[in-house]
Coordinates of C-alpha atoms and ligand atoms in Angstrom, one line a residue:
X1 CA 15.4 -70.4 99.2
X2 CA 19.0 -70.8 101.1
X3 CA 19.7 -73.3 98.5
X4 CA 20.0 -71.1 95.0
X5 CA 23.2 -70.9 93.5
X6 CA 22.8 -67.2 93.1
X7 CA 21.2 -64.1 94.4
X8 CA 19.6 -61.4 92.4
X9 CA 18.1 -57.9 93.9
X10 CA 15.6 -55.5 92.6
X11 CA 17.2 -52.4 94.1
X12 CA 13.5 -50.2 93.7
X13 CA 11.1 -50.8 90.8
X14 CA 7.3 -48.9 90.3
X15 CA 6.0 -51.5 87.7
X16 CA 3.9 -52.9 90.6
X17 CA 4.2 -56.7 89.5
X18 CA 7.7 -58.5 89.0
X19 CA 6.8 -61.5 87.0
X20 CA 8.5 -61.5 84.2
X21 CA 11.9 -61.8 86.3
X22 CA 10.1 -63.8 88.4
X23 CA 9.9 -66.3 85.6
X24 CA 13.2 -65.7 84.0
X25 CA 15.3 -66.1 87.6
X26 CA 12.8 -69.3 88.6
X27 CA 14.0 -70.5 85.2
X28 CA 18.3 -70.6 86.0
X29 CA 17.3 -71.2 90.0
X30 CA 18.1 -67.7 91.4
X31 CA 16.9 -66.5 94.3
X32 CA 15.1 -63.2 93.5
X33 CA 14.3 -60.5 96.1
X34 CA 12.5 -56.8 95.3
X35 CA 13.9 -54.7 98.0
X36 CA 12.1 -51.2 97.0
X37 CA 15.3 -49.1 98.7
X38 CA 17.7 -46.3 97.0
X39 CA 19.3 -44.4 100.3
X40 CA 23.4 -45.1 99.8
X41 CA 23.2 -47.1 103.4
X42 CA 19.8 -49.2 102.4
X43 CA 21.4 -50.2 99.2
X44 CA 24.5 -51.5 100.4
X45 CA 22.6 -53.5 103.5
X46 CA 20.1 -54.9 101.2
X47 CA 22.6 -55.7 98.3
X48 CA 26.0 -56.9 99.7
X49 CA 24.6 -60.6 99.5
X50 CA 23.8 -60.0 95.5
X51 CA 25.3 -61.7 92.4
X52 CA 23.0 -59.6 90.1
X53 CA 21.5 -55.8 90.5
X54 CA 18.3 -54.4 88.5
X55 CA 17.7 -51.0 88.9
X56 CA 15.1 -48.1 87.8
X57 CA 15.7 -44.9 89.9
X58 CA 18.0 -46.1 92.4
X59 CA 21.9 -44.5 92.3
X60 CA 24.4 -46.7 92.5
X61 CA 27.3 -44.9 93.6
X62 CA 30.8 -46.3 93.5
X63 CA 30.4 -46.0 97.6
X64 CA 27.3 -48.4 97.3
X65 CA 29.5 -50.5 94.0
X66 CA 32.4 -50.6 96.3
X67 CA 30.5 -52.3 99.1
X68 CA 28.8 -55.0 97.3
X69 CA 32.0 -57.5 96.9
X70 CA 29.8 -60.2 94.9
X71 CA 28.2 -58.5 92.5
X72 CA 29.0 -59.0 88.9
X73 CA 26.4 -57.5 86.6
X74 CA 23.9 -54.4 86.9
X75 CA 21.3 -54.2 84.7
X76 CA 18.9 -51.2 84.2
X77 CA 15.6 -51.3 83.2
X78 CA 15.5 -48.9 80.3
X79 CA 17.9 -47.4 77.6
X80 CA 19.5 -44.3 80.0
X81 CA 22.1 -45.3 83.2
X82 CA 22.4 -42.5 84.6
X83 CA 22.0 -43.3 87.9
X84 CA 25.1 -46.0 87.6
X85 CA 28.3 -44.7 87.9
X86 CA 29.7 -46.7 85.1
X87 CA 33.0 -45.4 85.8
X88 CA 33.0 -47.2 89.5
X89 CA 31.5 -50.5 88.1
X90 CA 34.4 -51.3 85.3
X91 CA 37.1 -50.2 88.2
X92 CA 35.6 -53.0 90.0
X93 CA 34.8 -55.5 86.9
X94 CA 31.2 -54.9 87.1
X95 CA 29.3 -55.4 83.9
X96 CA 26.5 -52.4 83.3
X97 CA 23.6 -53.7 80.7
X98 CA 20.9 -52.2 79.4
X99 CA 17.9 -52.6 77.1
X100 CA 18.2 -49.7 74.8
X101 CA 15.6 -51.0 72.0
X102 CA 12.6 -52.3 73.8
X103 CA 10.0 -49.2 72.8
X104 CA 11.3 -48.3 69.2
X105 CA 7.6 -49.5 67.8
X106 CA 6.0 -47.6 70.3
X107 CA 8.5 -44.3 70.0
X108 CA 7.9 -44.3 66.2
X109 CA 3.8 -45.2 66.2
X110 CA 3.5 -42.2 68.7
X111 CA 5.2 -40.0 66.3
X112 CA 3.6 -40.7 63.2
X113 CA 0.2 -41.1 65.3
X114 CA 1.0 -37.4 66.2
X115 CA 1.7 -36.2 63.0
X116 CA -1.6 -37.9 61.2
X117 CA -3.4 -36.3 64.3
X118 CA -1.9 -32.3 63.2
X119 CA -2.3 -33.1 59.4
X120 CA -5.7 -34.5 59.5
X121 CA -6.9 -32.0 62.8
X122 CA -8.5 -34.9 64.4
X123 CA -8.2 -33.4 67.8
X124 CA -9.3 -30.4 67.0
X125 CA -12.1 -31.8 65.0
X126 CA -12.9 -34.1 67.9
X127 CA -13.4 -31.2 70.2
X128 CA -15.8 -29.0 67.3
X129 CA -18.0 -32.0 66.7
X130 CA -18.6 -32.8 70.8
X131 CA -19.0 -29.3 71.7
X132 CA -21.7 -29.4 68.4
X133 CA -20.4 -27.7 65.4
X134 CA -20.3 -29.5 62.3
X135 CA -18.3 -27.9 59.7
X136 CA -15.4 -29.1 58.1
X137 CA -14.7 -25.6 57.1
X138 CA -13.6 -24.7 60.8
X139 CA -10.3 -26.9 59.9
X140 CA -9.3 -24.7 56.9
X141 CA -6.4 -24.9 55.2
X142 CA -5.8 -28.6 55.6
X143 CA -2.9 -30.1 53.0
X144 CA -2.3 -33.7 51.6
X145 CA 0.2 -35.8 53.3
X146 CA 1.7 -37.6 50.3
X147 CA 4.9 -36.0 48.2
X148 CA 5.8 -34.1 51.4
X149 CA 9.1 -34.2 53.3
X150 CA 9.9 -35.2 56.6
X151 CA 13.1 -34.5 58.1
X152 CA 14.7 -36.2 60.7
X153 CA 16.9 -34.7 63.3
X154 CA 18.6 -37.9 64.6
X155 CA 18.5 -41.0 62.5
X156 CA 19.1 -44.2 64.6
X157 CA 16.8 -46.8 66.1
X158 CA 14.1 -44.7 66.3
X159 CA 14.2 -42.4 63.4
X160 CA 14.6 -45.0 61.6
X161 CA 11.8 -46.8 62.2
X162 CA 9.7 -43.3 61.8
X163 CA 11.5 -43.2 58.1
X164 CA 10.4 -47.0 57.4
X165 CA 6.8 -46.2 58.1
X166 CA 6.2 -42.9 57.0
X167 CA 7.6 -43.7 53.5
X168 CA 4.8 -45.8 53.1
X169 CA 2.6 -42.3 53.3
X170 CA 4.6 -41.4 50.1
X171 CA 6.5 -39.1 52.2
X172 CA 10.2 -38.2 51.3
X173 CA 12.7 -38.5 54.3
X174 CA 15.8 -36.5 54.5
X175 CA 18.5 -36.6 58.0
X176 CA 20.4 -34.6 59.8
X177 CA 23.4 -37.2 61.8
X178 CA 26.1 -35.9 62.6
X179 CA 27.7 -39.6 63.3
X180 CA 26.3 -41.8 60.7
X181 CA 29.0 -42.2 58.1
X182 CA 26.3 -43.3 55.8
X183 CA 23.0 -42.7 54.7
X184 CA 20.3 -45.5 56.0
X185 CA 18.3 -47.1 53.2
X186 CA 15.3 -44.4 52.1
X187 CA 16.9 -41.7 53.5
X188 CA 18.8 -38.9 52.4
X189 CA 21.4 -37.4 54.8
X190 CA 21.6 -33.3 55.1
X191 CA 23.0 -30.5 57.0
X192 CA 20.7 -29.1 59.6
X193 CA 20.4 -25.6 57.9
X194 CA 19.2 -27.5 54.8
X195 CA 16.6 -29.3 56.4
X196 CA 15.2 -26.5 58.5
X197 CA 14.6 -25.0 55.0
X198 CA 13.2 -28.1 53.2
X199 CA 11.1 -29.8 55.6
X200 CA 7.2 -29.8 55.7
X201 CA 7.7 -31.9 59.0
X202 CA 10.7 -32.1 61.3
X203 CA 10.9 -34.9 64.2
X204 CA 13.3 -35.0 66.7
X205 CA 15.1 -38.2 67.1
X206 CA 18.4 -37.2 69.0
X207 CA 19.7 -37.3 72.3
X208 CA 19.8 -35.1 74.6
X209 CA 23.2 -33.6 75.7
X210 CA 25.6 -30.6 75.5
X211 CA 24.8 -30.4 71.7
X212 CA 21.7 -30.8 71.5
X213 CA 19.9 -28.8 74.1
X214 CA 18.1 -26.1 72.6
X215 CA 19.5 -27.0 69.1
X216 CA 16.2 -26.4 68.2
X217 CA 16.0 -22.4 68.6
X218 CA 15.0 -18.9 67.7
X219 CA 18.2 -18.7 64.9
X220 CA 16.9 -22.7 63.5
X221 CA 13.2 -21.6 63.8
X222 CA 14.1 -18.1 61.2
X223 CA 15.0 -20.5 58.9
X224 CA 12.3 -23.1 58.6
X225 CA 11.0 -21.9 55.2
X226 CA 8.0 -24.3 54.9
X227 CA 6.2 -23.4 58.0
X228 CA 6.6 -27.1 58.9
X229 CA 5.0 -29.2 61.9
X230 CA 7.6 -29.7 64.7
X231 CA 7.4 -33.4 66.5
X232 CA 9.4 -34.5 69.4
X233 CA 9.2 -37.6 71.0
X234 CA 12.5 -37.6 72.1
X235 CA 13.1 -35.0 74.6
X236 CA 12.2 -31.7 75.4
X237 CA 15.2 -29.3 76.2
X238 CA 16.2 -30.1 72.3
X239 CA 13.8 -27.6 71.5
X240 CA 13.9 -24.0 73.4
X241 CA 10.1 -24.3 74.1
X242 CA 10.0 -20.1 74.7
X243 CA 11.1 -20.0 70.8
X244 CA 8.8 -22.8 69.7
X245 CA 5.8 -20.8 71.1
X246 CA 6.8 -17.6 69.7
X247 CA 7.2 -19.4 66.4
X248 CA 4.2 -20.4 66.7
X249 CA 2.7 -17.0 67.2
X250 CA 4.7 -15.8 64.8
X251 CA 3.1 -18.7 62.2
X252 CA 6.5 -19.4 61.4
X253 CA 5.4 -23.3 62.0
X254 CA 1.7 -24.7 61.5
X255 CA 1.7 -26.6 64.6
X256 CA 3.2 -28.7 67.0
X257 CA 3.4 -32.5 68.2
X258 CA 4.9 -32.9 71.7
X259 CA 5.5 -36.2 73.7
X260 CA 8.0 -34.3 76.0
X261 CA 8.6 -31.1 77.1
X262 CA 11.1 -28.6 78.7
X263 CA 9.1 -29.1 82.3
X264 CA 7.2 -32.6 82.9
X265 CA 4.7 -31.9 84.3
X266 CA 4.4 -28.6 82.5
X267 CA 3.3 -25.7 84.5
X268 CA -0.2 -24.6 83.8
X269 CA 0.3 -21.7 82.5
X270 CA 2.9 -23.0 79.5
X271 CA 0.9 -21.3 76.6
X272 CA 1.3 -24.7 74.4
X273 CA -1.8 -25.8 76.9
X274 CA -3.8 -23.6 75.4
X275 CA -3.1 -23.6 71.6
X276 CA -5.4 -25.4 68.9
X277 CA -2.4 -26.3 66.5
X278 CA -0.4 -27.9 69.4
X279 CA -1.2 -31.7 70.3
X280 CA 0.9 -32.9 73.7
X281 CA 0.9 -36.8 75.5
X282 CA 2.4 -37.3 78.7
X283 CA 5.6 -38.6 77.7
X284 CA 4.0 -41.7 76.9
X285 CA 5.9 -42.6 73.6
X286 CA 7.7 -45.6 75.3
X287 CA 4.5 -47.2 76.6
X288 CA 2.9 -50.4 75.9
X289 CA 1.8 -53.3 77.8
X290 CA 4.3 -55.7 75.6
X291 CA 6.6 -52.9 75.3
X292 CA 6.9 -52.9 79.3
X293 CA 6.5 -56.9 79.8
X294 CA 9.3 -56.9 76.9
X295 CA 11.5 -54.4 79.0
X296 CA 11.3 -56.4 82.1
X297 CA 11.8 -59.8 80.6
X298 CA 15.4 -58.5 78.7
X299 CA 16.4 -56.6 81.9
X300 CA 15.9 -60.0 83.0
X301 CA 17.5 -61.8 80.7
X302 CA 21.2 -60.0 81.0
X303 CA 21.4 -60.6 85.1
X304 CA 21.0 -64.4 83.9
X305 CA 23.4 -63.7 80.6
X306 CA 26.2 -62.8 83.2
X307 CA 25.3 -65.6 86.0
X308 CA 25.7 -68.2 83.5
X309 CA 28.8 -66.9 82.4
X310 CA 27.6 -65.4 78.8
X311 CA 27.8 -61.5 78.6
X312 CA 24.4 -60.1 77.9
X313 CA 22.8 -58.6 74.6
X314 CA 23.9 -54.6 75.5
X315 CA 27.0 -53.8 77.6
X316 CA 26.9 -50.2 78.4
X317 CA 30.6 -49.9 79.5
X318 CA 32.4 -52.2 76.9
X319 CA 36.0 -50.8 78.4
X320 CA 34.4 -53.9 81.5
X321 CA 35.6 -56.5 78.6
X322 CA 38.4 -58.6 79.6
X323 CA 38.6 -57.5 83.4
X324 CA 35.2 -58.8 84.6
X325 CA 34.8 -60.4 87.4
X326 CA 32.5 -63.1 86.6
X327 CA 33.8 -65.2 84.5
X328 CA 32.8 -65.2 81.1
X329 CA 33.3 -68.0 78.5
X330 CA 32.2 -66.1 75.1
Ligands
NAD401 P1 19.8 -43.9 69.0 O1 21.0 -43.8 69.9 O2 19.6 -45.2 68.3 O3 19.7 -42.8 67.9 C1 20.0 -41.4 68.2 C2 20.7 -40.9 66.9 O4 20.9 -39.5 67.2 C3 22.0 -41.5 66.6 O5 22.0 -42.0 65.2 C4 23.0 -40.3 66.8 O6 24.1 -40.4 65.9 C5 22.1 -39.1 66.5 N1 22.7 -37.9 67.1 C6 23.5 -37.7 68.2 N2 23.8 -36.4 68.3 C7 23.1 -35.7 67.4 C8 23.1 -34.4 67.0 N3 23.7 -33.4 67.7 N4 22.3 -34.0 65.9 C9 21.6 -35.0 65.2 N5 21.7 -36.3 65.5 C10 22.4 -36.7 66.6 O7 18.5 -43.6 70.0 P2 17.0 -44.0 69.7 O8 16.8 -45.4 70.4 O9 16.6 -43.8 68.3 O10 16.3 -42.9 70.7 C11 16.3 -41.6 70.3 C12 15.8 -40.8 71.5 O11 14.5 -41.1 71.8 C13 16.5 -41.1 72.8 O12 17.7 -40.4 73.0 C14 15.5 -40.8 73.9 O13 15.8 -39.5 74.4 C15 14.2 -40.8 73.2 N6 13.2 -41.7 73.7 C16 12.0 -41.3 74.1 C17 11.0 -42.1 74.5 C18 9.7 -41.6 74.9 O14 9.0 -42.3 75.7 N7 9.2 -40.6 74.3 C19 11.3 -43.5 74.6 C20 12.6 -44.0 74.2 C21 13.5 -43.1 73.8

């Protein structure tokens, strides 16, 4: 392969098969090599050769970013770069790109799979009829989903999607964000305290940060007046998970719908294990095979955006514009 005008590496990646970018890097002639390293002195060895980085887990520090002379673009599978110091790679003209909308289907089916699941019991149902009892009395009180409201704490890509499909359940959606200047088609925007109080479902849609962590407390909890369901599928420090299950002792929600959680793996022990009105995945809500294959392929797709001299669909740190060092024609 001494021949290929370029050279891409795979710092570390645990999809186990690489064919997507396999496909995408045969397709523009670049030599592609999976190097499965993240120590600082690994990377920079394996990498100093590189035009292109992809990366999952491993840090790239401005020591490593600093050391790799040629290299013009990183891109990260996924939507987070937190192990990229995005800060070192515009110093050095290095473009940082992402895929930030590959799993929005799958985010917002897992969500609305969840909540079907608590409003219609079917887990706990499922467990009654294997273990033989047949009686759908066991599952009293059980309410009708349509003219309820869902609100949504975070309204972008995701929420979205979540209002787009739960509307057709004749459900009413109303959104707490903070940074949208205007309210999205079918949905009514609302302060938080408003839709605490007038939501039979709330789902969390935000990010997690400064602001958000715990934002979903004892004090927000007191004043959920329609002991609603609480989903999140975004991530778990949002909700203080110690108030959530002393709310839900309290009955001051019906039940719960967790994707993610304060501790991944939770510990054992974590009472939500244990509680019939609380339905938990694995933090799974990203995951599909296309979703995955879709991931790889884009991640893909912005090493060769840059090579070729085009800048790619997402550019995490746009401040890169103008001072890049490939050169870029539009
Ligand atoms: P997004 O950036 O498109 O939307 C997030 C929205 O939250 C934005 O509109 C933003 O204005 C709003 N927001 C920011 N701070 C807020 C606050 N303090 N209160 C209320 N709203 C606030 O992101 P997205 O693509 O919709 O993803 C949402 C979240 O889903 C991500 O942050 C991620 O944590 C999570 N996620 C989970 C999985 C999974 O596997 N379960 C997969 C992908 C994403």
């Amino acid at each position: 392969m001494g021949q290929s005008r370029y050279q891409v590496v795979i710092t570390d990646c645990d999809h186990g098969y690489i064919e997507e970018e396999k496909k995408e890097f045969g397709r523009i002639g670049a030599e592609l090599i999976l190097a499965q390293v993240q120590k600082e002195d690994d990377l920079i060895r394996a990498c100093k050769e590189a035009d292109g980085l992809i990366n999952q887990y491993a840090l790239l520090t401005r020591r490593v970013l600093e050391n790799l002379p040629k290299c013009k673009v990183i891109s990260r599978y996924g939507v987070g770069l937190d192990p990229v110091d995005l800060k070192a790679a515009t110093d050095l003209g290095i473009i940082v790109a992402n895929v930030p909308d590959y799993c929005m289907d799958e985010v917002s089916n897992q969500t609305i799979a969840m909540l079907l699941a608590l409003i219609r019991k079917v887990a706990f149902f499922d467990r009654k009829v294997k273990s033989g009892q047949w009686d759908f009395r066991q599952g009293r009180p059980m309410y009708r989903l349509k003219g309820r409201t869902m609100g949504l704490v975070g309204s972008g890509r995701i929420g979205l999607e979540v209002a787009k499909k739960i509307a057709a359940f004749g459900v009413k959606v109303i959104a707490f964000d903070p940074y949208l200047a205007k309210a999205p088609e079918g949905i009514e925007l609302t302060d938080l305290d408003t839709l605490l109080k007038e939501s039979d479902f709330i789902s969390i849609h935000c990010p997690l940060n400064d602001s958000t962590r715990h934002l979903i407390g004892e004090k927000a909890f007191q004043k959920m007046e329609k002991k609603p369901l609480i989903l999140n599928t975004s991530r778990g420090p949002i909700i203080d998970e110690k108030a959530l299950i002393q709310a839900l002792n309290k009955g001051l929600v019906s039940g719960a719908g967790l994707d993610v959680m304060e501790k991944e793996p939770p510990d054992p022990r974590n009472p939500l294990l244990k509680m019939e009105n609380v339905i938990l995945s694995p933090h799974i809500g990203f995951y599909s095979e296309e979703s995955i294959s879709e991931l790889k392929r884009r991640t893909a797709e912005n090493v060769s955006a840059v090579l070729l001299g085009k800048m790619p669909r997402s550019v995490a740190n746009r401040e890169v514009i103008g001072k890049t060092r490939a050169s870029i024609s539009g």
